[in-house]
Coordinates of C-alpha atoms and ligand atoms in Angstrom, one line a residue:
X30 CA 75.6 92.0 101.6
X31 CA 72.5 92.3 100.1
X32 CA 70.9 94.0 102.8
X33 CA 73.6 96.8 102.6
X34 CA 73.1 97.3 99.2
X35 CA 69.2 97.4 99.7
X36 CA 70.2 100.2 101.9
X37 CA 71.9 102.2 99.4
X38 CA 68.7 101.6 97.0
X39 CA 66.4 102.7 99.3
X40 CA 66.0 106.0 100.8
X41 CA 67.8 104.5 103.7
X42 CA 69.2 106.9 106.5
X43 CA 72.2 105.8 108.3
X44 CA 72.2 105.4 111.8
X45 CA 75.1 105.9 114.7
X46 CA 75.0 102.1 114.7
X47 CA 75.5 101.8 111.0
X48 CA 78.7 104.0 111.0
X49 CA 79.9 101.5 113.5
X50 CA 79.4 98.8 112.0
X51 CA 81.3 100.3 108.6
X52 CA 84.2 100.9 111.3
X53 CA 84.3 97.3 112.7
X54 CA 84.5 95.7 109.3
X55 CA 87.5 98.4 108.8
X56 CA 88.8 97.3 111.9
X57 CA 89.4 93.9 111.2
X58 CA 90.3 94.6 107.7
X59 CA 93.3 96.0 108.9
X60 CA 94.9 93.1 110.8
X61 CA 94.2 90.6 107.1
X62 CA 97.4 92.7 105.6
X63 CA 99.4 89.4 105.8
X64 CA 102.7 89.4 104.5
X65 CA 102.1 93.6 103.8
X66 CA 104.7 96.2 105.5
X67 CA 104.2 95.4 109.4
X68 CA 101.4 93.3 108.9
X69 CA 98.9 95.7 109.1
X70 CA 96.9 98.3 107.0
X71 CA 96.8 100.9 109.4
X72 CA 99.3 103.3 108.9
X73 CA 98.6 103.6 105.1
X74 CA 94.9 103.9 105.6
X75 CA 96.0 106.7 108.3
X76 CA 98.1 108.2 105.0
X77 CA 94.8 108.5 103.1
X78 CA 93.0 110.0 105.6
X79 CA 95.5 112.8 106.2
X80 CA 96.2 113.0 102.3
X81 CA 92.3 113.7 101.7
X82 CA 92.0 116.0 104.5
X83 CA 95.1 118.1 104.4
X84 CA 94.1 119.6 101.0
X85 CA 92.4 122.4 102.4
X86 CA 92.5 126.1 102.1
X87 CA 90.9 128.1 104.0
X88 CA 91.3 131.1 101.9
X89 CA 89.5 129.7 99.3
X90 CA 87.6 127.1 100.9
X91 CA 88.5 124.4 98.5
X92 CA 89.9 120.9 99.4
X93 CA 89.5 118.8 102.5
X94 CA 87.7 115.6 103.0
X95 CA 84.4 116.6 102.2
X96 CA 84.3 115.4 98.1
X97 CA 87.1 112.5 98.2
X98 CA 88.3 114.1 95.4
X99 CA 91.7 111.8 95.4
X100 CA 89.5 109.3 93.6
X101 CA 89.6 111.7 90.3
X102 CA 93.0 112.2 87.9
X103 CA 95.1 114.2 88.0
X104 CA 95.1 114.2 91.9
X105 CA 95.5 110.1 92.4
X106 CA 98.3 110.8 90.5
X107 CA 100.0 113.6 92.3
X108 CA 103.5 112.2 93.3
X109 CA 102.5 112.9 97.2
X110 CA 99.9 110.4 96.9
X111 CA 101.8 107.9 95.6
X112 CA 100.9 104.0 97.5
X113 CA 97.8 105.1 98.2
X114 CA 96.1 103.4 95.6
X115 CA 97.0 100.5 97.8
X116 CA 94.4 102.1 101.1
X117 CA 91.7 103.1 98.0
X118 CA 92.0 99.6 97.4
X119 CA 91.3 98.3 100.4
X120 CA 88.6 101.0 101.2
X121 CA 86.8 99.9 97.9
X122 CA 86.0 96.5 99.1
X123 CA 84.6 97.9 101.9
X124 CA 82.6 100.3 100.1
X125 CA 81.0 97.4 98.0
X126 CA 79.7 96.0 101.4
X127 CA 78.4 99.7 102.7
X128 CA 77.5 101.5 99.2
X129 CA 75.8 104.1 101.2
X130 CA 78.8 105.5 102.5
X131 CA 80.2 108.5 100.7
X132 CA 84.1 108.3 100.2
X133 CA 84.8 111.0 102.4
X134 CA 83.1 109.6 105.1
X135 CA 84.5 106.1 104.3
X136 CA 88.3 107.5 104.2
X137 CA 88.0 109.6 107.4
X138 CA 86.7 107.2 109.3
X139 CA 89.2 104.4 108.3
X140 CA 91.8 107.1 109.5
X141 CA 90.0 106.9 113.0
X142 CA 89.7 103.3 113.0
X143 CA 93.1 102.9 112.5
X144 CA 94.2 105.2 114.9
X145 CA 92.2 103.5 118.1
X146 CA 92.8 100.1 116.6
X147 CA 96.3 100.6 116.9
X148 CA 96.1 101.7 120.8
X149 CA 96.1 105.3 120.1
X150 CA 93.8 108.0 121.2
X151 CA 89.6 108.2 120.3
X152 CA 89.2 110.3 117.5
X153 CA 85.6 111.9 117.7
X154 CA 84.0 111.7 114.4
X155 CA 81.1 112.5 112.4
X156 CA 79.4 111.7 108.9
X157 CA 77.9 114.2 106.5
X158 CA 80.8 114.3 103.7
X159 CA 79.6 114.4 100.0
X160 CA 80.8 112.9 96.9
X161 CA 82.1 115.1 94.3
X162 CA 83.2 115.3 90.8
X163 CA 86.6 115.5 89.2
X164 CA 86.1 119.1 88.9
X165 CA 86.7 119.9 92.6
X166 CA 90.0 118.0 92.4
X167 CA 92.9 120.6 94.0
X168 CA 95.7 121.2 92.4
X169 CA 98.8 119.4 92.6
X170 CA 101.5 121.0 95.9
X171 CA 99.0 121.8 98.8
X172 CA 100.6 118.2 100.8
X173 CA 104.1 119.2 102.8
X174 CA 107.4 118.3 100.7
X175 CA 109.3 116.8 102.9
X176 CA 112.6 117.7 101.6
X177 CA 111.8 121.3 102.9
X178 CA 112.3 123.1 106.2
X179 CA 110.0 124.9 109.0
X180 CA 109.2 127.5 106.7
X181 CA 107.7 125.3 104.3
X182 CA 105.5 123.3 107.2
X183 CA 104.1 126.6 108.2
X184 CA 103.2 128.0 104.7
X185 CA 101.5 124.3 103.8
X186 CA 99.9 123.6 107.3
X187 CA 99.0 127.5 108.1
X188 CA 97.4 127.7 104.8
X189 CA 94.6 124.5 106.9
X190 CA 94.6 126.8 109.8
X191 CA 96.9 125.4 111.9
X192 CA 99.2 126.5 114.4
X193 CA 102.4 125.6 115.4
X194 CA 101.8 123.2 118.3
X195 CA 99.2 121.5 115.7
X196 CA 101.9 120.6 113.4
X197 CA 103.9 119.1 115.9
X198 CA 101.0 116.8 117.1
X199 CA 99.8 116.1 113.6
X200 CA 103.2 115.1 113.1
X201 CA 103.2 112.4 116.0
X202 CA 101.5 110.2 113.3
X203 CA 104.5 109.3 112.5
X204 CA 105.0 106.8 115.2
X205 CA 103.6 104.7 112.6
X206 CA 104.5 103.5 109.2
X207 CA 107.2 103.8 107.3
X208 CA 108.7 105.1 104.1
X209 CA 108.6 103.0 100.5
X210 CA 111.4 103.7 97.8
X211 CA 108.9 102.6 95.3
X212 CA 106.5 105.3 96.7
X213 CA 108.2 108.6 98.5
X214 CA 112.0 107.7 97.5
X215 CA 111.9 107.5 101.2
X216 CA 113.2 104.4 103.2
X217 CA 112.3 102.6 106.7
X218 CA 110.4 103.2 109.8
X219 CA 110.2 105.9 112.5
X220 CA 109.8 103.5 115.4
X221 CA 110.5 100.1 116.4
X222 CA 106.9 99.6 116.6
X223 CA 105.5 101.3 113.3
X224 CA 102.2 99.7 114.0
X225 CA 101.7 100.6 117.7
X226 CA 100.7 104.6 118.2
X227 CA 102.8 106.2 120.7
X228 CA 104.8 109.0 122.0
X229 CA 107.8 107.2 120.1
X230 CA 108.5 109.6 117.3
X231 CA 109.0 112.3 119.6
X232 CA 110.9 110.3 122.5
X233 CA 113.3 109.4 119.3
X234 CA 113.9 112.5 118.3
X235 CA 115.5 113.7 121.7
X236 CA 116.6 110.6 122.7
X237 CA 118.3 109.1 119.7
X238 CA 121.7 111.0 117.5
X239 CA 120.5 112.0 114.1
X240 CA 122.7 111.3 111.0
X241 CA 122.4 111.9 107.5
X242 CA 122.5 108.6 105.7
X243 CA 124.7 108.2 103.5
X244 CA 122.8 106.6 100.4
X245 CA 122.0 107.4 96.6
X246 CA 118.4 107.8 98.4
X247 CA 116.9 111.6 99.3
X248 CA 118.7 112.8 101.9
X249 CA 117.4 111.8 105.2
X250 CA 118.3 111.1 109.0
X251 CA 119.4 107.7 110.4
X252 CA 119.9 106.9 114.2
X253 CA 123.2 106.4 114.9
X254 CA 123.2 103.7 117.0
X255 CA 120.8 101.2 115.3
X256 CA 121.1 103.0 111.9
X257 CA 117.3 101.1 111.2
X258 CA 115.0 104.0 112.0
X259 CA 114.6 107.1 109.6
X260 CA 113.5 110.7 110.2
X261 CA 112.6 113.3 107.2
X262 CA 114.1 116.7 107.0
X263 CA 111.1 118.1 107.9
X264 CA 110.9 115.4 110.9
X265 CA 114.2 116.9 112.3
X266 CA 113.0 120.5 112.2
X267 CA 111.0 120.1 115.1
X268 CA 113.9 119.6 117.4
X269 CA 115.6 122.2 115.6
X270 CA 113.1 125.1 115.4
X271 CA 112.4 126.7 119.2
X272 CA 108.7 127.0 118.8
X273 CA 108.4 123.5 117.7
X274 CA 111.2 122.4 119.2
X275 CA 108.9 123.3 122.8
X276 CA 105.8 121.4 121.9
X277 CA 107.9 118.3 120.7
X278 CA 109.7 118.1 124.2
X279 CA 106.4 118.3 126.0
X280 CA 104.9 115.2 123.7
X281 CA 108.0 113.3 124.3
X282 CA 108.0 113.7 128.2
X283 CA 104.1 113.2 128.4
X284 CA 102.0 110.3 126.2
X285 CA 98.8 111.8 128.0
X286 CA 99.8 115.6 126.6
X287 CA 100.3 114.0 122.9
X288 CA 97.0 112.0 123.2
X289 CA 95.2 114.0 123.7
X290 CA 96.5 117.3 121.5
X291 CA 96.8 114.5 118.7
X292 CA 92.9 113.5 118.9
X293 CA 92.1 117.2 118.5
X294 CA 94.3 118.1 115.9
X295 CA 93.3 114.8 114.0
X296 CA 90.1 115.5 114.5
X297 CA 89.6 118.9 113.4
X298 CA 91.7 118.1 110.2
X299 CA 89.5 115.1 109.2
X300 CA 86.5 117.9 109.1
X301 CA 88.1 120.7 106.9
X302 CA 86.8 121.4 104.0
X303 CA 83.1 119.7 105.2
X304 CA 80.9 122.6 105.5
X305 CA 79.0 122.7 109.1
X306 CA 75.1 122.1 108.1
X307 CA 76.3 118.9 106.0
X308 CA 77.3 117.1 109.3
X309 CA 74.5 114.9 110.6
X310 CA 75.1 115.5 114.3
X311 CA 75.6 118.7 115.9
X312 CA 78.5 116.6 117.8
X313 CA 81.0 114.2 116.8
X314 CA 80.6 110.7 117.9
X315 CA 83.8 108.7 120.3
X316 CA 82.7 104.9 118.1
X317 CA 84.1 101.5 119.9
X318 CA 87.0 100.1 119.3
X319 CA 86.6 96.7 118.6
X320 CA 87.7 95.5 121.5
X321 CA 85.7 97.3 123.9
X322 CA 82.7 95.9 122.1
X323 CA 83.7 92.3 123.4
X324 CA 83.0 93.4 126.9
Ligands
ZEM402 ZN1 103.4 111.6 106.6 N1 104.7 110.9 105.3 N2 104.1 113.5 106.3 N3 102.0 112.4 107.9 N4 102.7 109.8 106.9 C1 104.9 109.5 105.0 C2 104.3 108.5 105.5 C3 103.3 108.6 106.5 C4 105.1 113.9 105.4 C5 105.7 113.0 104.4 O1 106.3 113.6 103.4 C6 105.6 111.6 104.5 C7 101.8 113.7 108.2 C8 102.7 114.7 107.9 C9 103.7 114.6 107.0 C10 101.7 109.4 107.8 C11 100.8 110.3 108.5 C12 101.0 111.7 108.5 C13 105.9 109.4 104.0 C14 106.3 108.1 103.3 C15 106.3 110.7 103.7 C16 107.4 111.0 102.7 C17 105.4 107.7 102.2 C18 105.9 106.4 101.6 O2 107.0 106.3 101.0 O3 105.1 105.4 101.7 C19 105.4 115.3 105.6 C20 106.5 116.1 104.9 C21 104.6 115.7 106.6 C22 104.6 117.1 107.2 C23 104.6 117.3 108.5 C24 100.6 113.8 109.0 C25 100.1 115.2 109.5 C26 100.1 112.6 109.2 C27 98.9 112.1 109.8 C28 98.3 112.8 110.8 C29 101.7 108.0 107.9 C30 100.7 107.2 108.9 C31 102.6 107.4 107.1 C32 103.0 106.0 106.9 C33 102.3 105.4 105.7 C34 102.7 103.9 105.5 O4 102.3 103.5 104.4 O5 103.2 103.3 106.3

């Protein structure tokens, strides 16, 4: 609206209230997907968030959410980011209504609306991400392969400074979703409810007899009995490996467990790369879901 972009004109400084109002109009945004996928933009826009987050190094300090870098070539192009010109999209119309926004900010927090939109856990979040040039763009192999195996999963998400038990929450996302021939070579959902966020994923994994499909696809896993749901190689590690093996037991027996480690993992990743004094609150805010703000 005009009084947005008068906003971004002006030396104009956000408030809380502001950042809400960015992550309403994402919020309903998501449910006008139509005819897309599920019917709903959330697990893609959840994609870009993790995608412009999970850059980081931590020896180096480069990469992470903080200069939205994805925008620039060669990295929109990377073959792990492919579809996501589909959540840019959407993102960019919102960004015409809310110019002051920086991308990073913009992309994280459409990863946490998302998230609690689609009944999952509050994501505490914070804005002070910067815009940056092509030049920052990271090179092309810091995303997991998902063709690989646990050693790969550490080496990639060590390299963020994750542990173990962080990789199996983080993975947890995949409750929602699903895979696109036309994008990953990947096909089909992890759950029967790819646009709900729960336990699922991991409840499936124990619960459910793994086959490799037999397809001219990539390989991956089919469920034996419905043969409709899917699960990477690297999904399937973490029932085979004993240290993930442990954590992804506990989030399948407990929703509450996975919640909660899932909303700090999440968190934390959505701030690498974003250096401290650039945040504009010493704490990260817990914004309304949409319908909490009915009430
Ligand atoms: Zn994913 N992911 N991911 N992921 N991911 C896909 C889709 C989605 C891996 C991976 O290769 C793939 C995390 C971790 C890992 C989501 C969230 C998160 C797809 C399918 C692939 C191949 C892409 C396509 O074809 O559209 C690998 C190897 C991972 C290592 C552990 C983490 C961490 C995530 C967030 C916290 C989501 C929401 C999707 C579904 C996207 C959609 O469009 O439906």
């Amino acid at each position: 609206s005009a009084t947005q972009a008068a906003k971004a004109a002006t030396n104009f400084v956000p408030s809380r209230a502001d950042y809400q109002k960015v992550y309403n109009r994402i919020a309903e945004t998501l449910d006008e997907a139509g005819e897309y996928d599920d019917g709903s933009y959330g697990p893609v826009l959840v994609r870009l968030a993790w995608h412009s987050s999970g850059t980081y190094d931590k020896e180096t300090g480069t990469g992470g959410s903080n200069y939205a870098t994805m925008r620039f070539e060669p990295e929109a192009l990377h073959g792990a980011n492919n579809g996501l010109n589909v959540a840019r999209g959407i993102m960019e119309k919102i960004k015409q209504e809310f110019p002051w926004i920086s991308y990073g900010d913009l992309w994280t927090l459409g990863g946490v609306a998302a998230i609690q939109e689609m009944q999952g856990p509050k994501i505490p979040w914070r804005p002070g991400r910067i815009d940056g040039f092509a030049k920052d763009a990271t090179p092309d192999g810091r995303l997991p392969d998902a063709t690989q195996g646990q050693d790969h999963l550490r080496k990639i998400f060590y390299r963020m400074g994750f542990n173990d038990q962080e990789i199996v929450a983080l993975s947890g996302a995949h409750a929602l979703g699903r895979c696109h021939t036309d994008r990953s070579g990947f096909e089909g959902p992890w759950t029967f409810s790819p646009t709900t966020f729960t336990h699922d994923y991991f409840k499936l994994l124990f619960d459910e007899k793994w086959v490799w499909r037999k397809w001219s696809g990539p390989k991956q896993l089919a469920d034996k009995k419905t043969g409709t749901l899917m699960m990477l190689p690297t999904d399937y590690v973490l029932i085979q490996d004993k240290s993930f093996k442990k954590y992804a037991k506990a989030y399948a027996d407990n929703q509450d467990l996975f919640f909660k480690d899932f909303s700090a993992a999440f968190a934390r990743l959505l701030e690498l790369g974003v250096p401290t004094a650039q945040f504009v609150s010493s704490e990260p805010w817990e914004l309304k879901t949409l319908d909490e703000q009915k009430k």
